[in-house]
Amino acid sequence: MQQNQQGSAGWRGTTILTVRKNNKVVVAGDGQVSLGPTVIKHGARKVRRLAGGKVITGFAGATADAFTLFERLEAKLEQYPDQLMRACVELAKDWRTDRYLRRLEAMMIVADKSDSLVLTGTGDVLSPDSGVMGIGSGGNYALAAASALMDTDYDAEDVARRAMKIAADICVYTNESLTVETIDLDA
């Protein structure tokens, strides 16, 4: 059985992708949760809306850790309404300096009308140059596929769905049971 950095078997959530194209931003996540090499669940919901639906977030990593981060991000968004970047920077500071949070094993993608960001436990808050980001075990496959599809006529949701299908075909820790959330940038 695979072990995490603390030496115990860990629940894992896998591939998350965000695509920002034309008038939409999409966050898509697969539904597979694994405990070591064993698939435990096929239809997990790793993508959620926060801040009254204005923010979409998805996680890859230890499931319990991700729920803790969702709660912390929601609190930061309440503290800094309509300021996603600031809320994420403040969360990243806490994540890096708080003894409890430092042990969390997850990454997050967050997006709103103006920003798409990746948050990591090392204090990184990263914004993509191309409008596409992927995290988790199949993240690089989804990222590569989405990047290749960006110059097509597909809209953001089509790009995300097709890229996630490709990632699921390649990565054993990614499946085709998707949760897809979209924000219309024109609304």
mmCIF file with all atom_site columns, C-alpha atoms in Angstrom:
data_model
loop_
_atom_site.group_PDB
_atom_site.id
_atom_site.type_symbol
_atom_site.label_atom_id
_atom_site.label_alt_id
_atom_site.label_comp_id
_atom_site.label_asym_id
_atom_site.label_entity_id
_atom_site.label_seq_id
_atom_site.pdbx_PDB_ins_code
_atom_site.Cartn_x
_atom_site.Cartn_y
_atom_site.Cartn_z
_atom_site.occupancy
_atom_site.B_iso_or_equiv
_atom_site.pdbx_formal_charge
_atom_site.auth_seq_id
_atom_site.auth_comp_id
_atom_site.auth_asym_id
_atom_site.auth_atom_id
_atom_site.pdbx_PDB_model_num
ATOM 1   C CA . MET A 1 1   ? 0.000   0.000  0.000   1.00 0.00 ? 1   MET A CA 1
ATOM 2   C CA . GLN A 1 2   ? 1.346   3.440  -0.882  1.00 0.00 ? 2   GLN A CA 1
ATOM 3   C CA . GLN A 1 3   ? 2.150   5.703  2.035   1.00 0.00 ? 3   GLN A CA 1
ATOM 4   C CA . ASN A 1 4   ? 2.056   9.468  2.350   1.00 0.00 ? 4   ASN A CA 1
ATOM 5   C CA . GLN A 1 5   ? 4.845   11.621 3.774   1.00 0.00 ? 5   GLN A CA 1
ATOM 6   C CA . GLN A 1 6   ? 3.744   11.013 7.376   1.00 0.00 ? 6   GLN A CA 1
ATOM 7   C CA . GLY A 1 7   ? 4.086   7.267  6.806   1.00 0.00 ? 7   GLY A CA 1
ATOM 8   C CA . SER A 1 8   ? 0.406   6.301  6.849   1.00 0.00 ? 8   SER A CA 1
ATOM 9   C CA . ALA A 1 9   ? -1.821  5.239  4.006   1.00 0.00 ? 9   ALA A CA 1
ATOM 10  C CA . GLY A 1 10  ? -3.742  8.253  2.714   1.00 0.00 ? 10  GLY A CA 1
ATOM 11  C CA . TRP A 1 11  ? -7.020  8.924  0.960   1.00 0.00 ? 11  TRP A CA 1
ATOM 12  C CA . ARG A 1 12  ? -6.281  10.685 -2.286  1.00 0.00 ? 12  ARG A CA 1
ATOM 13  C CA . GLY A 1 13  ? -8.280  12.939 -4.570  1.00 0.00 ? 13  GLY A CA 1
ATOM 14  C CA . THR A 1 14  ? -6.713  13.362 -7.979  1.00 0.00 ? 14  THR A CA 1
ATOM 15  C CA . THR A 1 15  ? -7.115  15.459 -11.132 1.00 0.00 ? 15  THR A CA 1
ATOM 16  C CA . ILE A 1 16  ? -8.355  19.058 -11.244 1.00 0.00 ? 16  ILE A CA 1
ATOM 17  C CA . LEU A 1 17  ? -8.195  21.311 -14.306 1.00 0.00 ? 17  LEU A CA 1
ATOM 18  C CA . THR A 1 18  ? -9.125  24.928 -14.910 1.00 0.00 ? 18  THR A CA 1
ATOM 19  C CA . VAL A 1 19  ? -9.621  26.500 -18.321 1.00 0.00 ? 19  VAL A CA 1
ATOM 20  C CA . ARG A 1 20  ? -10.181 30.206 -18.932 1.00 0.00 ? 20  ARG A CA 1
ATOM 21  C CA . LYS A 1 21  ? -11.182 30.872 -22.524 1.00 0.00 ? 21  LYS A CA 1
ATOM 22  C CA . ASN A 1 22  ? -13.189 33.618 -24.193 1.00 0.00 ? 22  ASN A CA 1
ATOM 23  C CA . ASN A 1 23  ? -16.100 34.430 -21.894 1.00 0.00 ? 23  ASN A CA 1
ATOM 24  C CA . LYS A 1 24  ? -15.918 31.483 -19.462 1.00 0.00 ? 24  LYS A CA 1
ATOM 25  C CA . VAL A 1 25  ? -13.803 30.011 -16.714 1.00 0.00 ? 25  VAL A CA 1
ATOM 26  C CA . VAL A 1 26  ? -14.269 26.334 -15.910 1.00 0.00 ? 26  VAL A CA 1
ATOM 27  C CA . VAL A 1 27  ? -12.991 24.118 -13.115 1.00 0.00 ? 27  VAL A CA 1
ATOM 28  C CA . ALA A 1 28  ? -13.339 20.377 -13.710 1.00 0.00 ? 28  ALA A CA 1
ATOM 29  C CA . GLY A 1 29  ? -12.468 17.501 -11.418 1.00 0.00 ? 29  GLY A CA 1
ATOM 30  C CA . ASP A 1 30  ? -12.671 13.752 -11.717 1.00 0.00 ? 30  ASP A CA 1
ATOM 31  C CA . GLY A 1 31  ? -14.523 11.650 -9.161  1.00 0.00 ? 31  GLY A CA 1
ATOM 32  C CA . GLN A 1 32  ? -11.985 8.995  -8.217  1.00 0.00 ? 32  GLN A CA 1
ATOM 33  C CA . VAL A 1 33  ? -10.733 8.676  -4.642  1.00 0.00 ? 33  VAL A CA 1
ATOM 34  C CA . SER A 1 34  ? -8.019  6.133  -3.965  1.00 0.00 ? 34  SER A CA 1
ATOM 35  C CA . LEU A 1 35  ? -6.621  4.638  -0.795  1.00 0.00 ? 35  LEU A CA 1
ATOM 36  C CA . GLY A 1 36  ? -3.164  3.604  -1.883  1.00 0.00 ? 36  GLY A CA 1
ATOM 37  C CA . PRO A 1 37  ? -3.624  1.455  -5.011  1.00 0.00 ? 37  PRO A CA 1
ATOM 38  C CA . THR A 1 38  ? -7.322  0.787  -4.321  1.00 0.00 ? 38  THR A CA 1
ATOM 39  C CA . VAL A 1 39  ? -10.191 2.821  -5.791  1.00 0.00 ? 39  VAL A CA 1
ATOM 40  C CA . ILE A 1 40  ? -12.565 3.583  -2.915  1.00 0.00 ? 40  ILE A CA 1
ATOM 41  C CA . LYS A 1 41  ? -15.015 5.925  -4.613  1.00 0.00 ? 41  LYS A CA 1
ATOM 42  C CA . HIS A 1 42  ? -15.823 6.768  -8.219  1.00 0.00 ? 42  HIS A CA 1
ATOM 43  C CA . GLY A 1 43  ? -18.119 9.786  -7.861  1.00 0.00 ? 43  GLY A CA 1
ATOM 44  C CA . ALA A 1 44  ? -16.509 12.128 -5.330  1.00 0.00 ? 44  ALA A CA 1
ATOM 45  C CA . ARG A 1 45  ? -17.246 15.828 -5.739  1.00 0.00 ? 45  ARG A CA 1
ATOM 46  C CA . LYS A 1 46  ? -13.887 17.612 -5.628  1.00 0.00 ? 46  LYS A CA 1
ATOM 47  C CA . VAL A 1 47  ? -15.072 20.844 -7.252  1.00 0.00 ? 47  VAL A CA 1
ATOM 48  C CA . ARG A 1 48  ? -17.216 23.276 -5.261  1.00 0.00 ? 48  ARG A CA 1
ATOM 49  C CA . ARG A 1 49  ? -18.565 26.795 -5.353  1.00 0.00 ? 49  ARG A CA 1
ATOM 50  C CA . LEU A 1 50  ? -17.747 29.220 -2.540  1.00 0.00 ? 50  LEU A CA 1
ATOM 51  C CA . ALA A 1 51  ? -18.541 32.861 -1.773  1.00 0.00 ? 51  ALA A CA 1
ATOM 52  C CA . GLY A 1 52  ? -22.158 32.637 -2.852  1.00 0.00 ? 52  GLY A CA 1
ATOM 53  C CA . GLY A 1 53  ? -21.186 30.957 -6.131  1.00 0.00 ? 53  GLY A CA 1
ATOM 54  C CA . LYS A 1 54  ? -18.688 33.644 -7.193  1.00 0.00 ? 54  LYS A CA 1
ATOM 55  C CA . VAL A 1 55  ? -15.662 31.379 -6.682  1.00 0.00 ? 55  VAL A CA 1
ATOM 56  C CA . ILE A 1 56  ? -15.033 27.848 -7.954  1.00 0.00 ? 56  ILE A CA 1
ATOM 57  C CA . THR A 1 57  ? -12.454 25.692 -6.230  1.00 0.00 ? 57  THR A CA 1
ATOM 58  C CA . GLY A 1 58  ? -11.145 22.169 -6.708  1.00 0.00 ? 58  GLY A CA 1
ATOM 59  C CA . PHE A 1 59  ? -8.677  20.095 -4.736  1.00 0.00 ? 59  PHE A CA 1
ATOM 60  C CA . ALA A 1 60  ? -6.174  17.347 -5.319  1.00 0.00 ? 60  ALA A CA 1
ATOM 61  C CA . GLY A 1 61  ? -4.614  15.491 -2.422  1.00 0.00 ? 61  GLY A CA 1
ATOM 62  C CA . ALA A 1 62  ? -5.748  14.167 0.921   1.00 0.00 ? 62  ALA A CA 1
ATOM 63  C CA . THR A 1 63  ? -9.524  14.553 1.127   1.00 0.00 ? 63  THR A CA 1
ATOM 64  C CA . ALA A 1 64  ? -9.817  15.542 4.792   1.00 0.00 ? 64  ALA A CA 1
ATOM 65  C CA . ASP A 1 65  ? -7.074  18.117 4.302   1.00 0.00 ? 65  ASP A CA 1
ATOM 66  C CA . ALA A 1 66  ? -8.913  19.576 1.335   1.00 0.00 ? 66  ALA A CA 1
ATOM 67  C CA . PHE A 1 67  ? -12.098 20.060 3.371   1.00 0.00 ? 67  PHE A CA 1
ATOM 68  C CA . THR A 1 68  ? -10.075 21.937 5.978   1.00 0.00 ? 68  THR A CA 1
ATOM 69  C CA . LEU A 1 69  ? -8.690  24.176 3.233   1.00 0.00 ? 69  LEU A CA 1
ATOM 70  C CA . PHE A 1 70  ? -12.162 24.768 1.747   1.00 0.00 ? 70  PHE A CA 1
ATOM 71  C CA . GLU A 1 71  ? -13.326 25.995 5.165   1.00 0.00 ? 71  GLU A CA 1
ATOM 72  C CA . ARG A 1 72  ? -10.270 28.211 5.630   1.00 0.00 ? 72  ARG A CA 1
ATOM 73  C CA . LEU A 1 73  ? -10.614 29.680 2.138   1.00 0.00 ? 73  LEU A CA 1
ATOM 74  C CA . GLU A 1 74  ? -14.321 30.360 2.698   1.00 0.00 ? 74  GLU A CA 1
ATOM 75  C CA . ALA A 1 75  ? -13.406 32.264 5.883   1.00 0.00 ? 75  ALA A CA 1
ATOM 76  C CA . LYS A 1 76  ? -10.774 34.308 4.024   1.00 0.00 ? 76  LYS A CA 1
ATOM 77  C CA . LEU A 1 77  ? -13.281 35.091 1.247   1.00 0.00 ? 77  LEU A CA 1
ATOM 78  C CA . GLU A 1 78  ? -15.711 36.362 3.894   1.00 0.00 ? 78  GLU A CA 1
ATOM 79  C CA . GLN A 1 79  ? -12.930 38.474 5.381   1.00 0.00 ? 79  GLN A CA 1
ATOM 80  C CA . TYR A 1 80  ? -11.896 39.814 1.947   1.00 0.00 ? 80  TYR A CA 1
ATOM 81  C CA . PRO A 1 81  ? -15.070 39.782 -0.191  1.00 0.00 ? 81  PRO A CA 1
ATOM 82  C CA . ASP A 1 82  ? -14.565 40.032 -3.972  1.00 0.00 ? 82  ASP A CA 1
ATOM 83  C CA . GLN A 1 83  ? -10.770 39.904 -3.461  1.00 0.00 ? 83  GLN A CA 1
ATOM 84  C CA . LEU A 1 84  ? -9.833  36.361 -4.475  1.00 0.00 ? 84  LEU A CA 1
ATOM 85  C CA . MET A 1 85  ? -6.119  37.071 -4.860  1.00 0.00 ? 85  MET A CA 1
ATOM 86  C CA . ARG A 1 86  ? -5.844  38.643 -1.410  1.00 0.00 ? 86  ARG A CA 1
ATOM 87  C CA . ALA A 1 87  ? -7.882  35.883 0.231   1.00 0.00 ? 87  ALA A CA 1
ATOM 88  C CA . CYS A 1 88  ? -5.627  33.256 -1.386  1.00 0.00 ? 88  CYS A CA 1
ATOM 89  C CA . VAL A 1 89  ? -2.411  35.039 -0.397  1.00 0.00 ? 89  VAL A CA 1
ATOM 90  C CA . GLU A 1 90  ? -3.654  35.275 3.203   1.00 0.00 ? 90  GLU A CA 1
ATOM 91  C CA . LEU A 1 91  ? -4.606  31.567 3.171   1.00 0.00 ? 91  LEU A CA 1
ATOM 92  C CA . ALA A 1 92  ? -1.195  30.656 1.729   1.00 0.00 ? 92  ALA A CA 1
ATOM 93  C CA . LYS A 1 93  ? 0.528   32.627 4.505   1.00 0.00 ? 93  LYS A CA 1
ATOM 94  C CA . ASP A 1 94  ? -1.495  30.762 7.129   1.00 0.00 ? 94  ASP A CA 1
ATOM 95  C CA . TRP A 1 95  ? -0.932  27.449 5.363   1.00 0.00 ? 95  TRP A CA 1
ATOM 96  C CA . ARG A 1 96  ? 2.816   27.945 5.387   1.00 0.00 ? 96  ARG A CA 1
ATOM 97  C CA . THR A 1 97  ? 3.224   29.305 8.916   1.00 0.00 ? 97  THR A CA 1
ATOM 98  C CA . ASP A 1 98  ? 0.544   27.520 10.984  1.00 0.00 ? 98  ASP A CA 1
ATOM 99  C CA . ARG A 1 99  ? 1.859   24.304 12.552  1.00 0.00 ? 99  ARG A CA 1
ATOM 100 C CA . TYR A 1 100 ? -1.366  22.391 11.936  1.00 0.00 ? 100 TYR A CA 1
ATOM 101 C CA . LEU A 1 101 ? -1.946  23.651 8.394   1.00 0.00 ? 101 LEU A CA 1
ATOM 102 C CA . ARG A 1 102 ? 1.667   22.973 7.345   1.00 0.00 ? 102 ARG A CA 1
ATOM 103 C CA . ARG A 1 103 ? 0.953   19.246 7.604   1.00 0.00 ? 103 ARG A CA 1
ATOM 104 C CA . LEU A 1 104 ? -1.951  19.351 5.163   1.00 0.00 ? 104 LEU A CA 1
ATOM 105 C CA . GLU A 1 105 ? -1.331  17.442 1.932   1.00 0.00 ? 105 GLU A CA 1
ATOM 106 C CA . ALA A 1 106 ? -3.441  19.026 -0.763  1.00 0.00 ? 106 ALA A CA 1
ATOM 107 C CA . MET A 1 107 ? -3.332  21.563 -3.565  1.00 0.00 ? 107 MET A CA 1
ATOM 108 C CA . MET A 1 108 ? -6.170  23.782 -4.699  1.00 0.00 ? 108 MET A CA 1
ATOM 109 C CA . ILE A 1 109 ? -7.230  25.489 -7.887  1.00 0.00 ? 109 ILE A CA 1
ATOM 110 C CA . VAL A 1 110 ? -9.461  28.516 -7.352  1.00 0.00 ? 110 VAL A CA 1
ATOM 111 C CA . ALA A 1 111 ? -11.090 30.764 -9.935  1.00 0.00 ? 111 ALA A CA 1
ATOM 112 C CA . ASP A 1 112 ? -13.448 33.697 -10.159 1.00 0.00 ? 112 ASP A CA 1
ATOM 113 C CA . LYS A 1 113 ? -14.332 36.162 -12.916 1.00 0.00 ? 113 LYS A CA 1
ATOM 114 C CA . SER A 1 114 ? -10.879 37.756 -12.922 1.00 0.00 ? 114 SER A CA 1
ATOM 115 C CA . ASP A 1 115 ? -8.341  35.260 -11.540 1.00 0.00 ? 115 ASP A CA 1
ATOM 116 C CA . SER A 1 116 ? -7.388  31.599 -11.816 1.00 0.00 ? 116 SER A CA 1
ATOM 117 C CA . LEU A 1 117 ? -4.913  30.472 -9.158  1.00 0.00 ? 117 LEU A CA 1
ATOM 118 C CA . VAL A 1 118 ? -3.150  27.406 -7.774  1.00 0.00 ? 118 VAL A CA 1
ATOM 119 C CA . LEU A 1 119 ? -2.477  27.315 -4.027  1.00 0.00 ? 119 LEU A CA 1
ATOM 120 C CA . THR A 1 120 ? 0.138   25.000 -2.541  1.00 0.00 ? 120 THR A CA 1
ATOM 121 C CA . GLY A 1 121 ? 1.244   24.111 0.953   1.00 0.00 ? 121 GLY A CA 1
ATOM 122 C CA . THR A 1 122 ? 4.622   25.705 0.337   1.00 0.00 ? 122 THR A CA 1
ATOM 123 C CA . GLY A 1 123 ? 3.021   29.146 0.207   1.00 0.00 ? 123 GLY A CA 1
ATOM 124 C CA . ASP A 1 124 ? 2.748   29.429 -3.562  1.00 0.00 ? 124 ASP A CA 1
ATOM 125 C CA . VAL A 1 125 ? -0.118  31.340 -5.171  1.00 0.00 ? 125 VAL A CA 1
ATOM 126 C CA . LEU A 1 126 ? 0.376   30.879 -8.906  1.00 0.00 ? 126 LEU A CA 1
ATOM 127 C CA . SER A 1 127 ? -1.508  32.305 -11.862 1.00 0.00 ? 127 SER A CA 1
ATOM 128 C CA . PRO A 1 128 ? -1.157  30.684 -15.296 1.00 0.00 ? 128 PRO A CA 1
ATOM 129 C CA . ASP A 1 129 ? 0.173   32.510 -18.334 1.00 0.00 ? 129 ASP A CA 1
ATOM 130 C CA . SER A 1 130 ? -2.067  30.564 -20.697 1.00 0.00 ? 130 SER A CA 1
ATOM 131 C CA . GLY A 1 131 ? -5.385  30.355 -18.830 1.00 0.00 ? 131 GLY A CA 1
ATOM 132 C CA . VAL A 1 132 ? -4.938  26.625 -18.193 1.00 0.00 ? 132 VAL A CA 1
ATOM 133 C CA . MET A 1 133 ? -3.766  24.842 -15.028 1.00 0.00 ? 133 MET A CA 1
ATOM 134 C CA . GLY A 1 134 ? -3.873  21.250 -13.842 1.00 0.00 ? 134 GLY A CA 1
ATOM 135 C CA . ILE A 1 135 ? -3.078  19.658 -10.479 1.00 0.00 ? 135 ILE A CA 1
ATOM 136 C CA . GLY A 1 136 ? -3.083  16.152 -9.058  1.00 0.00 ? 136 GLY A CA 1
ATOM 137 C CA . SER A 1 137 ? -1.871  12.849 -10.416 1.00 0.00 ? 137 SER A CA 1
ATOM 138 C CA . GLY A 1 138 ? -3.418  13.430 -13.851 1.00 0.00 ? 138 GLY A CA 1
ATOM 139 C CA . GLY A 1 139 ? -2.903  17.188 -13.775 1.00 0.00 ? 139 GLY A CA 1
ATOM 140 C CA . ASN A 1 140 ? -0.018  17.254 -16.236 1.00 0.00 ? 140 ASN A CA 1
ATOM 141 C CA . TYR A 1 141 ? -1.924  15.085 -18.721 1.00 0.00 ? 141 TYR A CA 1
ATOM 142 C CA . ALA A 1 142 ? -5.023  17.288 -18.453 1.00 0.00 ? 142 ALA A CA 1
ATOM 143 C CA . LEU A 1 143 ? -2.879  20.427 -18.706 1.00 0.00 ? 143 LEU A CA 1
ATOM 144 C CA . ALA A 1 144 ? -1.124  19.192 -21.850 1.00 0.00 ? 144 ALA A CA 1
ATOM 145 C CA . ALA A 1 145 ? -4.381  18.131 -23.495 1.00 0.00 ? 145 ALA A CA 1
ATOM 146 C CA . ALA A 1 146 ? -6.160  21.387 -22.619 1.00 0.00 ? 146 ALA A CA 1
ATOM 147 C CA . SER A 1 147 ? -3.208  23.440 -23.848 1.00 0.00 ? 147 SER A CA 1
ATOM 148 C CA . ALA A 1 148 ? -3.342  21.634 -27.183 1.00 0.00 ? 148 ALA A CA 1
ATOM 149 C CA . LEU A 1 149 ? -7.105  22.278 -27.448 1.00 0.00 ? 149 LEU A CA 1
ATOM 150 C CA . MET A 1 150 ? -6.984  26.007 -26.623 1.00 0.00 ? 150 MET A CA 1
ATOM 151 C CA . ASP A 1 151 ? -6.491  27.025 -30.288 1.00 0.00 ? 151 ASP A CA 1
ATOM 152 C CA . THR A 1 152 ? -9.577  25.111 -31.436 1.00 0.00 ? 152 THR A CA 1
ATOM 153 C CA . ASP A 1 153 ? -13.171 26.340 -31.733 1.00 0.00 ? 153 ASP A CA 1
ATOM 154 C CA . TYR A 1 154 ? -14.143 24.472 -28.551 1.00 0.00 ? 154 TYR A CA 1
ATOM 155 C CA . ASP A 1 155 ? -15.379 26.643 -25.686 1.00 0.00 ? 155 ASP A CA 1
ATOM 156 C CA . ALA A 1 156 ? -13.814 26.453 -22.212 1.00 0.00 ? 156 ALA A CA 1
ATOM 157 C CA . GLU A 1 157 ? -16.130 23.698 -20.983 1.00 0.00 ? 157 GLU A CA 1
ATOM 158 C CA . ASP A 1 158 ? -15.560 21.536 -24.072 1.00 0.00 ? 158 ASP A CA 1
ATOM 159 C CA . VAL A 1 159 ? -11.793 21.975 -23.726 1.00 0.00 ? 159 VAL A CA 1
ATOM 160 C CA . ALA A 1 160 ? -11.962 20.969 -20.044 1.00 0.00 ? 160 ALA A CA 1
ATOM 161 C CA . ARG A 1 161 ? -14.173 17.924 -20.654 1.00 0.00 ? 161 ARG A CA 1
ATOM 162 C CA . ARG A 1 162 ? -12.051 16.658 -23.565 1.00 0.00 ? 162 ARG A CA 1
ATOM 163 C CA . ALA A 1 163 ? -8.794  17.243 -21.674 1.00 0.00 ? 163 ALA A CA 1
ATOM 164 C CA . MET A 1 164 ? -10.105 15.420 -18.595 1.00 0.00 ? 164 MET A CA 1
ATOM 165 C CA . LYS A 1 165 ? -11.164 12.479 -20.797 1.00 0.00 ? 165 LYS A CA 1
ATOM 166 C CA . ILE A 1 166 ? -7.630  12.286 -22.180 1.00 0.00 ? 166 ILE A CA 1
ATOM 167 C CA . ALA A 1 167 ? -6.162  12.454 -18.654 1.00 0.00 ? 167 ALA A CA 1
ATOM 168 C CA . ALA A 1 168 ? -8.517  9.655  -17.515 1.00 0.00 ? 168 ALA A CA 1
ATOM 169 C CA . ASP A 1 169 ? -7.395  7.502  -20.452 1.00 0.00 ? 169 ASP A CA 1
ATOM 170 C CA . ILE A 1 170 ? -3.754  7.881  -19.363 1.00 0.00 ? 170 ILE A CA 1
ATOM 171 C CA . CYS A 1 171 ? -3.732  8.205  -15.547 1.00 0.00 ? 171 CYS A CA 1
ATOM 172 C CA . VAL A 1 172 ? -4.888  5.255  -13.420 1.00 0.00 ? 172 VAL A CA 1
ATOM 173 C CA . TYR A 1 173 ? -5.768  7.652  -10.560 1.00 0.00 ? 173 TYR A CA 1
ATOM 174 C CA . THR A 1 174 ? -8.202  9.663  -12.742 1.00 0.00 ? 174 THR A CA 1
ATOM 175 C CA . ASN A 1 175 ? -11.642 8.633  -13.951 1.00 0.00 ? 175 ASN A CA 1
ATOM 176 C CA . GLU A 1 176 ? -14.302 10.015 -16.297 1.00 0.00 ? 176 GLU A CA 1
ATOM 177 C CA . SER A 1 177 ? -16.882 10.818 -13.613 1.00 0.00 ? 177 SER A CA 1
ATOM 178 C CA . LEU A 1 178 ? -16.576 14.613 -13.790 1.00 0.00 ? 178 LEU A CA 1
ATOM 179 C CA . THR A 1 179 ? -17.823 17.542 -11.799 1.00 0.00 ? 179 THR A CA 1
ATOM 180 C CA . VAL A 1 180 ? -17.667 20.689 -13.927 1.00 0.00 ? 180 VAL A CA 1
ATOM 181 C CA . GLU A 1 181 ? -18.471 24.188 -12.687 1.00 0.00 ? 181 GLU A CA 1
ATOM 182 C CA . THR A 1 182 ? -18.508 27.254 -14.931 1.00 0.00 ? 182 THR A CA 1
ATOM 183 C CA . ILE A 1 183 ? -18.539 31.002 -14.394 1.00 0.00 ? 183 ILE A CA 1
ATOM 184 C CA . ASP A 1 184 ? -19.779 33.129 -17.283 1.00 0.00 ? 184 ASP A CA 1
ATOM 185 C CA . LEU A 1 185 ? -17.460 36.140 -17.401 1.00 0.00 ? 185 LEU A CA 1
ATOM 186 C CA . ASP A 1 186 ? -20.063 38.271 -19.182 1.00 0.00 ? 186 ASP A CA 1
ATOM 187 C CA . ALA A 1 187 ? -22.767 37.848 -16.527 1.00 0.00 ? 187 ALA A CA 1
#
